[in-house]
PDB file of N, CA and C in Angstrom:
ATOM      1  N   UNK A  20       0.839  -1.196   0.000  1.00 43.00           N
ATOM      2  CA  UNK A  20       0.000   0.000   0.000  1.00 43.00           C
ATOM      3  C   UNK A  20       0.873   1.243   0.000  1.00 43.00           C
ATOM      4  N   UNK A  21       0.429   2.283  -0.699  1.00 49.00           N
ATOM      5  CA  UNK A  21       1.071   3.583  -0.594  1.00 49.00           C
ATOM      6  C   UNK A  21       0.151   4.457   0.238  1.00 49.00           C
ATOM      7  N   UNK A  22       0.612   5.631   0.573  1.00 52.00           N
ATOM      8  CA  UNK A  22      -0.214   6.538   1.368  1.00 52.00           C
ATOM      9  C   UNK A  22      -1.490   6.922   0.630  1.00 52.00           C
ATOM     10  N   UNK A  23      -1.459   6.878  -0.702  1.00 81.00           N
ATOM     11  CA  UNK A  23      -2.610   7.303  -1.477  1.00 81.00           C
ATOM     12  C   UNK A  23      -3.493   6.161  -1.950  1.00 81.00           C
ATOM     13  N   UNK A  24      -2.912   4.997  -2.141  1.00 88.00           N
ATOM     14  CA  UNK A  24      -3.641   3.885  -2.748  1.00 88.00           C
ATOM     15  C   UNK A  24      -3.685   2.694  -1.802  1.00 88.00           C
ATOM     16  N   UNK A  25      -4.874   2.293  -1.372  1.00 86.00           N
ATOM     17  CA  UNK A  25      -4.953   1.118  -0.504  1.00 86.00           C
ATOM     18  C   UNK A  25      -4.632  -0.151  -1.292  1.00 86.00           C
ATOM     19  N   UNK A  26      -4.128  -1.163  -0.599  1.00 84.00           N
ATOM     20  CA  UNK A  26      -3.937  -2.454  -1.248  1.00 84.00           C
ATOM     21  C   UNK A  26      -5.313  -3.073  -1.454  1.00 84.00           C
ATOM     22  N   UNK A  27      -5.404  -4.025  -2.372  1.00 82.00           N
ATOM     23  CA  UNK A  27      -6.715  -4.616  -2.662  1.00 82.00           C
ATOM     24  C   UNK A  27      -7.291  -5.319  -1.437  1.00 82.00           C
ATOM     25  N   UNK A  28      -6.442  -5.820  -0.548  1.00 80.00           N
ATOM     26  CA  UNK A  28      -6.935  -6.459   0.675  1.00 80.00           C
ATOM     27  C   UNK A  28      -7.609  -5.453   1.611  1.00 80.00           C
ATOM     28  N   UNK A  29      -7.286  -4.203   1.446  1.00 87.00           N
ATOM     29  CA  UNK A  29      -7.858  -3.158   2.305  1.00 87.00           C
ATOM     30  C   UNK A  29      -9.146  -2.559   1.749  1.00 87.00           C
ATOM     31  N   UNK A  30      -9.545  -2.959   0.549  1.00 90.00           N
ATOM     32  CA  UNK A  30     -10.785  -2.432  -0.021  1.00 90.00           C
ATOM     33  C   UNK A  30     -11.954  -2.806   0.882  1.00 90.00           C
ATOM     34  N   UNK A  31     -12.827  -1.848   1.110  1.00 89.00           N
ATOM     35  CA  UNK A  31     -14.061  -2.063   1.869  1.00 89.00           C
ATOM     36  C   UNK A  31     -15.224  -1.956   0.885  1.00 89.00           C
ATOM     37  N   UNK A  32     -16.088  -2.955   0.862  1.00 91.00           N
ATOM     38  CA  UNK A  32     -17.207  -2.953  -0.070  1.00 91.00           C
ATOM     39  C   UNK A  32     -18.047  -1.693   0.077  1.00 91.00           C
ATOM     40  N   UNK A  33     -18.294  -1.277   1.310  1.00 92.00           N
ATOM     41  CA  UNK A  33     -19.109  -0.077   1.545  1.00 92.00           C
ATOM     42  C   UNK A  33     -18.473   1.165   0.923  1.00 92.00           C
ATOM     43  N   UNK A  34     -17.151   1.301   1.049  1.00 93.00           N
ATOM     44  CA  UNK A  34     -16.455   2.467   0.490  1.00 93.00           C
ATOM     45  C   UNK A  34     -16.479   2.436  -1.033  1.00 93.00           C
ATOM     46  N   UNK A  35     -16.293   1.253  -1.612  1.00 92.00           N
ATOM     47  CA  UNK A  35     -16.325   1.127  -3.067  1.00 92.00           C
ATOM     48  C   UNK A  35     -17.717   1.457  -3.597  1.00 92.00           C
ATOM     49  N   UNK A  36     -18.749   0.904  -2.971  1.00 91.00           N
ATOM     50  CA  UNK A  36     -20.119   1.191  -3.426  1.00 91.00           C
ATOM     51  C   UNK A  36     -20.472   2.666  -3.255  1.00 91.00           C
ATOM     52  N   UNK A  37     -20.038   3.271  -2.158  1.00 92.00           N
ATOM     53  CA  UNK A  37     -20.295   4.702  -1.952  1.00 92.00           C
ATOM     54  C   UNK A  37     -19.583   5.523  -3.024  1.00 92.00           C
ATOM     55  N   UNK A  38     -18.357   5.141  -3.348  1.00 92.00           N
ATOM     56  CA  UNK A  38     -17.610   5.866  -4.378  1.00 92.00           C
ATOM     57  C   UNK A  38     -18.279   5.732  -5.731  1.00 92.00           C
ATOM     58  N   UNK A  39     -18.792   4.557  -6.036  1.00 89.00           N
ATOM     59  CA  UNK A  39     -19.403   4.312  -7.336  1.00 89.00           C
ATOM     60  C   UNK A  39     -20.840   4.826  -7.423  1.00 89.00           C
ATOM     61  N   UNK A  40     -21.413   5.223  -6.302  1.00 89.00           N
ATOM     62  CA  UNK A  40     -22.816   5.616  -6.272  1.00 89.00           C
ATOM     63  C   UNK A  40     -23.118   7.044  -6.683  1.00 89.00           C
ATOM     64  N   UNK A  41     -22.115   7.847  -6.948  1.00 91.00           N
ATOM     65  CA  UNK A  41     -22.333   9.242  -7.343  1.00 91.00           C
ATOM     66  C   UNK A  41     -22.274   9.351  -8.871  1.00 91.00           C
ATOM     67  N   UNK A  42     -23.194  10.091  -9.497  1.00 89.00           N
ATOM     68  CA  UNK A  42     -23.223  10.166 -10.975  1.00 89.00           C
ATOM     69  C   UNK A  42     -21.923  10.639 -11.620  1.00 89.00           C
ATOM     70  N   UNK A  43     -21.252  11.610 -11.040  1.00 91.00           N
ATOM     71  CA  UNK A  43     -19.992  12.078 -11.637  1.00 91.00           C
ATOM     72  C   UNK A  43     -18.929  10.996 -11.527  1.00 91.00           C
ATOM     73  N   UNK A  44     -18.842  10.367 -10.355  1.00 92.00           N
ATOM     74  CA  UNK A  44     -17.852   9.305 -10.193  1.00 92.00           C
ATOM     75  C   UNK A  44     -18.194   8.107 -11.078  1.00 92.00           C
ATOM     76  N   UNK A  45     -19.475   7.844 -11.253  1.00 89.00           N
ATOM     77  CA  UNK A  45     -19.890   6.764 -12.156  1.00 89.00           C
ATOM     78  C   UNK A  45     -19.445   7.068 -13.580  1.00 89.00           C
ATOM     79  N   UNK A  46     -19.568   8.308 -14.003  1.00 89.00           N
ATOM     80  CA  UNK A  46     -19.141   8.671 -15.360  1.00 89.00           C
ATOM     81  C   UNK A  46     -17.622   8.563 -15.494  1.00 89.00           C
ATOM     82  N   UNK A  47     -16.896   8.857 -14.439  1.00 93.00           N
ATOM     83  CA  UNK A  47     -15.440   8.715 -14.457  1.00 93.00           C
ATOM     84  C   UNK A  47     -15.069   7.239 -14.630  1.00 93.00           C
ATOM     85  N   UNK A  48     -15.729   6.371 -13.870  1.00 93.00           N
ATOM     86  CA  UNK A  48     -15.450   4.939 -13.958  1.00 93.00           C
ATOM     87  C   UNK A  48     -15.785   4.412 -15.345  1.00 93.00           C
ATOM     88  N   UNK A  49     -16.904   4.834 -15.896  1.00 91.00           N
ATOM     89  CA  UNK A  49     -17.259   4.422 -17.266  1.00 91.00           C
ATOM     90  C   UNK A  49     -16.190   4.865 -18.258  1.00 91.00           C
ATOM     91  N   UNK A  50     -15.709   6.096 -18.101  1.00 92.00           N
ATOM     92  CA  UNK A  50     -14.692   6.626 -19.013  1.00 92.00           C
ATOM     93  C   UNK A  50     -13.378   5.843 -18.897  1.00 92.00           C
ATOM     94  N   UNK A  51     -13.092   5.325 -17.720  1.00 94.00           N
ATOM     95  CA  UNK A  51     -11.855   4.584 -17.495  1.00 94.00           C
ATOM     96  C   UNK A  51     -12.013   3.082 -17.730  1.00 94.00           C
ATOM     97  N   UNK A  52     -13.216   2.632 -18.011  1.00 93.00           N
ATOM     98  CA  UNK A  52     -13.485   1.192 -18.087  1.00 93.00           C
ATOM     99  C   UNK A  52     -12.772   0.489 -19.241  1.00 93.00           C
ATOM    100  N   UNK A  53     -12.267   1.237 -20.208  1.00 91.00           N
ATOM    101  CA  UNK A  53     -11.523   0.621 -21.312  1.00 91.00           C
ATOM    102  C   UNK A  53     -10.178   0.081 -20.842  1.00 91.00           C
ATOM    103  N   UNK A  54      -9.736   0.552 -19.682  1.00 91.00           N
ATOM    104  CA  UNK A  54      -8.450   0.105 -19.152  1.00 91.00           C
ATOM    105  C   UNK A  54      -7.295   1.021 -19.502  1.00 91.00           C
ATOM    106  N   UNK A  55      -7.543   1.975 -20.367  1.00 94.00           N
ATOM    107  CA  UNK A  55      -6.486   2.903 -20.763  1.00 94.00           C
ATOM    108  C   UNK A  55      -6.291   3.976 -19.701  1.00 94.00           C
ATOM    109  N   UNK A  56      -5.039   4.371 -19.526  1.00 96.00           N
ATOM    110  CA  UNK A  56      -4.725   5.477 -18.634  1.00 96.00           C
ATOM    111  C   UNK A  56      -5.181   6.760 -19.322  1.00 96.00           C
ATOM    112  N   UNK A  57      -5.817   7.646 -18.545  1.00 95.00           N
ATOM    113  CA  UNK A  57      -6.346   8.884 -19.125  1.00 95.00           C
ATOM    114  C   UNK A  57      -5.897  10.088 -18.304  1.00 95.00           C
ATOM    115  N   UNK A  58      -5.659  11.205 -18.987  1.00 93.00           N
ATOM    116  CA  UNK A  58      -5.368  12.476 -18.335  1.00 93.00           C
ATOM    117  C   UNK A  58      -6.634  12.941 -17.628  1.00 93.00           C
ATOM    118  N   UNK A  59      -6.523  13.312 -16.365  1.00 89.00           N
ATOM    119  CA  UNK A  59      -7.715  13.619 -15.572  1.00 89.00           C
ATOM    120  C   UNK A  59      -8.527  14.783 -16.140  1.00 89.00           C
ATOM    121  N   UNK A  60      -7.881  15.745 -16.775  1.00 87.00           N
ATOM    122  CA  UNK A  60      -8.591  16.894 -17.314  1.00 87.00           C
ATOM    123  C   UNK A  60      -9.431  16.586 -18.534  1.00 87.00           C
ATOM    124  N   UNK A  61      -9.247  15.416 -19.123  1.00 89.00           N
ATOM    125  CA  UNK A  61      -9.975  15.059 -20.340  1.00 89.00           C
ATOM    126  C   UNK A  61     -11.151  14.131 -20.087  1.00 89.00           C
ATOM    127  N   UNK A  62     -11.355  13.724 -18.849  1.00 91.00           N
ATOM    128  CA  UNK A  62     -12.392  12.722 -18.572  1.00 91.00           C
ATOM    129  C   UNK A  62     -13.774  13.359 -18.457  1.00 91.00           C
ATOM    130  N   UNK A  63     -13.930  14.337 -17.616  1.00 88.00           N
ATOM    131  CA  UNK A  63     -15.202  15.064 -17.487  1.00 88.00           C
ATOM    132  C   UNK A  63     -14.878  16.564 -17.490  1.00 88.00           C
ATOM    133  N   UNK A  64     -14.662  17.120 -18.675  1.00 86.00           N
ATOM    134  CA  UNK A  64     -14.167  18.496 -18.789  1.00 86.00           C
ATOM    135  C   UNK A  64     -15.130  19.582 -18.317  1.00 86.00           C
ATOM    136  N   UNK A  65     -16.423  19.303 -18.212  1.00 88.00           N
ATOM    137  CA  UNK A  65     -17.377  20.341 -17.850  1.00 88.00           C
ATOM    138  C   UNK A  65     -17.592  20.487 -16.342  1.00 88.00           C
ATOM    139  N   UNK A  66     -16.852  19.725 -15.548  1.00 89.00           N
ATOM    140  CA  UNK A  66     -16.993  19.770 -14.091  1.00 89.00           C
ATOM    141  C   UNK A  66     -15.852  20.617 -13.529  1.00 89.00           C
ATOM    142  N   UNK A  67     -16.133  21.535 -12.577  1.00 90.00           N
ATOM    143  CA  UNK A  67     -15.074  22.374 -12.005  1.00 90.00           C
ATOM    144  C   UNK A  67     -13.948  21.540 -11.393  1.00 90.00           C
ATOM    145  N   UNK A  68     -12.733  22.041 -11.520  1.00 88.00           N
ATOM    146  CA  UNK A  68     -11.557  21.327 -11.035  1.00 88.00           C
ATOM    147  C   UNK A  68     -11.652  21.027  -9.542  1.00 88.00           C
ATOM    148  N   UNK A  69     -12.164  21.963  -8.760  1.00 88.00           N
ATOM    149  CA  UNK A  69     -12.270  21.739  -7.315  1.00 88.00           C
ATOM    150  C   UNK A  69     -13.225  20.583  -6.998  1.00 88.00           C
ATOM    151  N   UNK A  70     -14.279  20.458  -7.760  1.00 91.00           N
ATOM    152  CA  UNK A  70     -15.221  19.351  -7.579  1.00 91.00           C
ATOM    153  C   UNK A  70     -14.565  18.036  -7.964  1.00 91.00           C
ATOM    154  N   UNK A  71     -13.834  18.044  -9.079  1.00 92.00           N
ATOM    155  CA  UNK A  71     -13.162  16.820  -9.525  1.00 92.00           C
ATOM    156  C   UNK A  71     -12.112  16.358  -8.534  1.00 92.00           C
ATOM    157  N   UNK A  72     -11.406  17.287  -7.918  1.00 91.00           N
ATOM    158  CA  UNK A  72     -10.399  16.926  -6.923  1.00 91.00           C
ATOM    159  C   UNK A  72     -11.022  16.087  -5.820  1.00 91.00           C
ATOM    160  N   UNK A  73     -12.198  16.472  -5.368  1.00 94.00           N
ATOM    161  CA  UNK A  73     -12.913  15.698  -4.350  1.00 94.00           C
ATOM    162  C   UNK A  73     -13.258  14.303  -4.875  1.00 94.00           C
ATOM    163  N   UNK A  74     -13.780  14.223  -6.084  1.00 95.00           N
ATOM    164  CA  UNK A  74     -14.175  12.935  -6.649  1.00 95.00           C
ATOM    165  C   UNK A  74     -12.966  12.028  -6.877  1.00 95.00           C
ATOM    166  N   UNK A  75     -11.839  12.597  -7.347  1.00 93.00           N
ATOM    167  CA  UNK A  75     -10.624  11.783  -7.518  1.00 93.00           C
ATOM    168  C   UNK A  75     -10.216  11.183  -6.175  1.00 93.00           C
ATOM    169  N   UNK A  76     -10.274  11.998  -5.106  1.00 94.00           N
ATOM    170  CA  UNK A  76      -9.870  11.528  -3.781  1.00 94.00           C
ATOM    171  C   UNK A  76     -10.748  10.380  -3.305  1.00 94.00           C
ATOM    172  N   UNK A  77     -12.063  10.532  -3.457  1.00 95.00           N
ATOM    173  CA  UNK A  77     -12.989   9.477  -3.026  1.00 95.00           C
ATOM    174  C   UNK A  77     -12.725   8.188  -3.794  1.00 95.00           C
ATOM    175  N   UNK A  78     -12.557   8.290  -5.100  1.00 95.00           N
ATOM    176  CA  UNK A  78     -12.296   7.106  -5.914  1.00 95.00           C
ATOM    177  C   UNK A  78     -10.944   6.473  -5.573  1.00 95.00           C
ATOM    178  N   UNK A  79      -9.944   7.298  -5.373  1.00 94.00           N
ATOM    179  CA  UNK A  79      -8.605   6.801  -5.046  1.00 94.00           C
ATOM    180  C   UNK A  79      -8.582   6.129  -3.674  1.00 94.00           C
ATOM    181  N   UNK A  80      -9.134   6.791  -2.671  1.00 92.00           N
ATOM    182  CA  UNK A  80      -9.086   6.261  -1.308  1.00 92.00           C
ATOM    183  C   UNK A  80      -9.930   5.006  -1.129  1.00 92.00           C
ATOM    184  N   UNK A  81     -10.933   4.820  -1.971  1.00 93.00           N
ATOM    185  CA  UNK A  81     -11.734   3.601  -1.902  1.00 93.00           C
ATOM    186  C   UNK A  81     -11.069   2.459  -2.669  1.00 93.00           C
ATOM    187  N   UNK A  82     -10.070   2.781  -3.494  1.00 93.00           N
ATOM    188  CA  UNK A  82      -9.357   1.779  -4.262  1.00 93.00           C
ATOM    189  C   UNK A  82      -9.849   1.614  -5.685  1.00 93.00           C
ATOM    190  N   UNK A  83     -10.774   2.444  -6.116  1.00 94.00           N
ATOM    191  CA  UNK A  83     -11.360   2.296  -7.450  1.00 94.00           C
ATOM    192  C   UNK A  83     -10.389   2.735  -8.547  1.00 94.00           C
ATOM    193  N   UNK A  84      -9.628   3.791  -8.313  1.00 95.00           N
ATOM    194  CA  UNK A  84      -8.689   4.283  -9.325  1.00 95.00           C
ATOM    195  C   UNK A  84      -7.283   4.377  -8.755  1.00 95.00           C
ATOM    196  N   UNK A  85      -6.341   4.452  -9.668  1.00 95.00           N
ATOM    197  CA  UNK A  85      -4.950   4.735  -9.315  1.00 95.00           C
ATOM    198  C   UNK A  85      -4.581   6.038 -10.017  1.00 95.00           C
ATOM    199  N   UNK A  86      -3.905   6.922  -9.285  1.00 94.00           N
ATOM    200  CA  UNK A  86      -3.450   8.179  -9.850  1.00 94.00           C
ATOM    201  C   UNK A  86      -1.939   8.121 -10.040  1.00 94.00           C
ATOM    202  N   UNK A  87      -1.479   8.682 -11.173  1.00 93.00           N
ATOM    203  CA  UNK A  87      -0.051   8.749 -11.454  1.00 93.00           C
ATOM    204  C   UNK A  87       0.289  10.165 -11.903  1.00 93.00           C
ATOM    205  N   UNK A  88       1.059  10.877 -11.096  1.00 91.00           N
ATOM    206  CA  UNK A  88       1.474  12.209 -11.516  1.00 91.00           C
ATOM    207  C   UNK A  88       2.589  12.122 -12.557  1.00 91.00           C
ATOM    208  N   UNK A  89       2.536  13.042 -13.497  1.00 93.00           N
ATOM    209  CA  UNK A  89       3.585  13.165 -14.502  1.00 93.00           C
ATOM    210  C   UNK A  89       3.758  14.656 -14.771  1.00 93.00           C
ATOM    211  N   UNK A  90       4.781  15.220 -14.172  1.00 94.00           N
ATOM    212  CA  UNK A  90       4.951  16.672 -14.262  1.00 94.00           C
ATOM    213  C   UNK A  90       3.781  17.360 -13.579  1.00 94.00           C
ATOM    214  N   UNK A  91       3.123  18.242 -14.294  1.00 91.00           N
ATOM    215  CA  UNK A  91       1.968  18.947 -13.735  1.00 91.00           C
ATOM    216  C   UNK A  91       0.647  18.255 -14.045  1.00 91.00           C
ATOM    217  N   UNK A  92       0.705  17.128 -14.732  1.00 92.00           N
ATOM    218  CA  UNK A  92      -0.512  16.406 -15.094  1.00 92.00           C
ATOM    219  C   UNK A  92      -0.706  15.200 -14.180  1.00 92.00           C
ATOM    220  N   UNK A  93      -1.962  14.790 -14.105  1.00 91.00           N
ATOM    221  CA  UNK A  93      -2.325  13.632 -13.306  1.00 91.00           C
ATOM    222  C   UNK A  93      -3.043  12.642 -14.219  1.00 91.00           C
ATOM    223  N   UNK A  94      -2.593  11.404 -14.210  1.00 96.00           N
ATOM    224  CA  UNK A  94      -3.187  10.369 -15.037  1.00 96.00           C
ATOM    225  C   UNK A  94      -3.896   9.355 -14.151  1.00 96.00           C
ATOM    226  N   UNK A  95      -5.033   8.867 -14.645  1.00 96.00           N
ATOM    227  CA  UNK A  95      -5.870   7.957 -13.877  1.00 96.00           C
ATOM    228  C   UNK A  95      -6.061   6.643 -14.617  1.00 96.00           C
ATOM    229  N   UNK A  96      -6.128   5.571 -13.849  1.00 96.00           N
ATOM    230  CA  UNK A  96      -6.501   4.267 -14.385  1.00 96.00           C
ATOM    231  C   UNK A  96      -7.476   3.604 -13.421  1.00 96.00           C
ATOM    232  N   UNK A  97      -8.367   2.829 -13.966  1.00 96.00           N
ATOM    233  CA  UNK A  97      -9.305   2.045 -13.176  1.00 96.00           C
ATOM    234  C   UNK A  97      -8.561   0.817 -12.660  1.00 96.00           C
ATOM    235  N   UNK A  98      -8.690   0.528 -11.378  1.00 95.00           N
ATOM    236  CA  UNK A  98      -8.024  -0.642 -10.783  1.00 95.00           C
ATOM    237  C   UNK A  98      -8.908  -1.884 -10.962  1.00 95.00           C
ATOM    238  N   UNK A  99      -9.238  -2.154 -12.190  1.00 95.00           N
ATOM    239  CA  UNK A  99     -10.189  -3.220 -12.501  1.00 95.00           C
ATOM    240  C   UNK A  99      -9.715  -4.584 -12.022  1.00 95.00           C
ATOM    241  N   UNK A 100      -8.454  -4.927 -12.264  1.00 94.00           N
ATOM    242  CA  UNK A 100      -7.949  -6.235 -11.844  1.00 94.00           C
ATOM    243  C   UNK A 100      -8.048  -6.399 -10.323  1.00 94.00           C
ATOM    244  N   UNK A 101      -7.666  -5.354  -9.595  1.00 94.00           N
ATOM    245  CA  UNK A 101      -7.741  -5.407  -8.131  1.00 94.00           C
ATOM    246  C   UNK A 101      -9.189  -5.510  -7.654  1.00 94.00           C
ATOM    247  N   UNK A 102     -10.077  -4.728  -8.266  1.00 94.00           N
ATOM    248  CA  UNK A 102     -11.490  -4.771  -7.877  1.00 94.00           C
ATOM    249  C   UNK A 102     -12.125  -6.112  -8.231  1.00 94.00           C
ATOM    250  N   UNK A 103     -11.782  -6.643  -9.404  1.00 94.00           N
ATOM    251  CA  UNK A 103     -12.333  -7.935  -9.801  1.00 94.00           C
ATOM    252  C   UNK A 103     -11.825  -9.061  -8.894  1.00 94.00           C
ATOM    253  N   UNK A 104     -10.582  -8.964  -8.457  1.00 94.00           N
ATOM    254  CA  UNK A 104     -10.044  -9.989  -7.557  1.00 94.00           C
ATOM    255  C   UNK A 104     -10.723  -9.932  -6.188  1.00 94.00           C
ATOM    256  N   UNK A 105     -10.982  -8.729  -5.705  1.00 94.00           N
ATOM    257  CA  UNK A 105     -11.569  -8.565  -4.368  1.00 94.00           C
ATOM    258  C   UNK A 105     -13.079  -8.763  -4.377  1.00 94.00           C
ATOM    259  N   UNK A 106     -13.750  -8.216  -5.408  1.00 94.00           N
ATOM    260  CA  UNK A 106     -15.210  -8.283  -5.520  1.00 94.00           C
ATOM    261  C   UNK A 106     -15.577  -8.760  -6.927  1.00 94.00           C
ATOM    262  N   UNK A 107     -15.436 -10.060  -7.196  1.00 95.00           N
ATOM    263  CA  UNK A 107     -15.671 -10.590  -8.548  1.00 95.00           C
ATOM    264  C   UNK A 107     -17.050 -10.209  -9.100  1.00 95.00           C
ATOM    265  N   UNK A 108     -17.043  -9.674 -10.318  1.00 92.00           N
ATOM    266  CA  UNK A 108     -18.286  -9.354 -11.012  1.00 92.00           C
ATOM    267  C   UNK A 108     -18.898  -8.005 -10.674  1.00 92.00           C
ATOM    268  N   UNK A 109     -18.400  -7.334  -9.658  1.00 91.00           N
ATOM    269  CA  UNK A 109     -19.005  -6.059  -9.243  1.00 91.00           C
ATOM    270  C   UNK A 109     -18.961  -5.018 -10.355  1.00 91.00           C
ATOM    271  N   UNK A 110     -17.793  -4.794 -10.926  1.00 91.00           N
ATOM    272  CA  UNK A 110     -17.699  -3.779 -11.989  1.00 91.00           C
ATOM    273  C   UNK A 110     -18.490  -4.178 -13.219  1.00 91.00           C
ATOM    274  N   UNK A 111     -18.447  -5.452 -13.577  1.00 90.00           N
ATOM    275  CA  UNK A 111     -19.233  -5.904 -14.735  1.00 90.00           C
ATOM    276  C   UNK A 111     -20.708  -5.591 -14.526  1.00 90.00           C
ATOM    277  N   UNK A 112     -21.197  -5.851 -13.330  1.00 87.00           N
ATOM    278  CA  UNK A 112     -22.595  -5.574 -13.024  1.00 87.00           C
ATOM    279  C   UNK A 112     -22.887  -4.077 -13.083  1.00 87.00           C
ATOM    280  N   UNK A 113     -22.048  -3.292 -12.466  1.00 84.00           N
ATOM    281  CA  UNK A 113     -22.289  -1.853 -12.408  1.00 84.00           C
ATOM    282  C   UNK A 113     -22.100  -1.158 -13.750  1.00 84.00           C
ATOM    283  N   UNK A 114     -21.288  -1.729 -14.605  1.00 83.00           N
ATOM    284  CA  UNK A 114     -21.049  -1.111 -15.909  1.00 83.00           C
ATOM    285  C   UNK A 114     -22.011  -1.599 -16.984  1.00 83.00           C
ATOM    286  N   UNK A 115     -22.813  -2.596 -16.679  1.00 80.00           N
ATOM    287  CA  UNK A 115     -23.723  -3.127 -17.692  1.00 80.00           C
ATOM    288  C   UNK A 115     -24.993  -2.283 -17.781  1.00 80.00           C
ATOM    289  N   UNK A 116     -25.370  -1.930 -18.992  1.00 68.00           N
ATOM    290  CA  UNK A 116     -26.595  -1.175 -19.214  1.00 68.00           C
ATOM    291  C   UNK A 116     -27.818  -2.015 -18.863  1.00 68.00           C
ATOM    292  N   UNK A 117     -27.721  -3.319 -19.078  1.00 55.00           N
ATOM    293  CA  UNK A 117     -28.856  -4.192 -18.805  1.00 55.00           C
ATOM    294  C   UNK A 117     -29.203  -4.221 -17.315  1.00 55.00           C
ATOM    295  N   UNK A 118     -28.186  -4.120 -16.472  1.00 50.00           N
ATOM    296  CA  UNK A 118     -28.416  -4.205 -15.032  1.00 50.00           C
ATOM    297  C   UNK A 118     -29.121  -2.957 -14.493  1.00 50.00           C
ATOM    298  N   UNK A 119     -28.830  -1.815 -15.080  1.00 50.00           N
ATOM    299  CA  UNK A 119     -29.344  -0.574 -14.515  1.00 50.00           C
ATOM    300  C   UNK A 119     -30.218   0.235 -15.460  1.00 50.00           C
ATOM    301  N   UNK A 120     -30.304  -0.146 -16.718  1.00 51.00           N
ATOM    302  CA  UNK A 120     -31.130   0.619 -17.645  1.00 51.00           C
ATOM    303  C   UNK A 120     -30.674   2.062 -17.702  1.00 51.00           C
ATOM    304  N   UNK A 121     -31.618   2.969 -17.609  1.00 48.00           N
ATOM    305  CA  UNK A 121     -31.286   4.394 -17.680  1.00 48.00           C
ATOM    306  C   UNK A 121     -31.167   4.976 -16.277  1.00 48.00           C
ATOM    307  N   UNK A 122     -30.223   4.487 -15.521  1.00 48.00           N
ATOM    308  CA  UNK A 122     -29.953   5.014 -14.192  1.00 48.00           C
ATOM    309  C   UNK A 122     -28.914   6.111 -14.300  1.00 48.00           C
ATOM    310  N   UNK A 123     -28.456   6.577 -13.169  1.00 47.00           N
ATOM    311  CA  UNK A 123     -27.419   7.604 -13.141  1.00 47.00           C
ATOM    312  C   UNK A 123     -26.184   7.147 -13.896  1.00 47.00           C
ATOM    313  N   UNK A 124     -25.877   5.844 -13.863  1.00 45.00           N
ATOM    314  CA  UNK A 124     -24.714   5.338 -14.591  1.00 45.00           C
ATOM    315  C   UNK A 124     -24.849   5.633 -16.065  1.00 45.00           C
ATOM    316  N   UNK A 125     -26.015   5.329 -16.632  1.00 45.00           N
ATOM    317  CA  UNK A 125     -26.230   5.524 -18.061  1.00 45.00           C
ATOM    318  C   UNK A 125     -26.317   7.007 -18.406  1.00 45.00           C
ATOM    319  N   UNK A 126     -27.061   7.743 -17.625  1.00 43.00           N
ATOM    320  CA  UNK A 126     -27.255   9.178 -17.879  1.00 43.00           C
ATOM    321  C   UNK A 126     -25.935   9.904 -17.771  1.00 43.00           C
ATOM    322  N   UNK A 127     -25.144   9.603 -16.733  1.00 46.00           N
ATOM    323  CA  UNK A 127     -23.873  10.290 -16.533  1.00 46.00           C
ATOM    324  C   UNK A 127     -22.913   9.986 -17.673  1.00 46.00           C
ATOM    325  N   UNK A 128     -22.923   8.779 -18.183  1.00 46.00           N
ATOM    326  CA  UNK A 128     -21.964   8.429 -19.237  1.00 46.00           C
ATOM    327  C   UNK A 128     -22.384   8.967 -20.597  1.00 46.00           C
ATOM    328  N   UNK A 129     -23.656   9.265 -20.760  1.00 47.00           N
ATOM    329  CA  UNK A 129     -24.105   9.743 -22.065  1.00 47.00           C
ATOM    330  C   UNK A 129     -24.130  11.260 -22.153  1.00 47.00           C
ATOM    331  N   UNK A 130     -23.773  11.913 -21.055  1.00 46.00           N
ATOM    332  CA  UNK A 130     -23.633  13.354 -21.085  1.00 46.00           C
ATOM    333  C   UNK A 130     -24.912  14.004 -20.826  1.00 46.00           C
TER     334      UNK A 130
END
């Protein structure tokens, strides 16, 4: 574990579900679901930076994302392998349109 990123053994289901339960954070997870590392400023550009800072922290501290600084930029990746190992099927369920229809997950990802 680092000071910023919990090890997968430290993931708490309640913290992960709380992190994934907010529409903005859900849209961030959807954007990162391809597995590619993304520059944080390009994921949800219409949200104020101060608001995003809070959401990055919640996602990071719950173990959902990993942050990597590079100069003045911050890059994010979804910790899918760690989440799948700790909570098998959780992300697949939450990312499936069939499971939630037009919920906040779908609305947030479609803009």
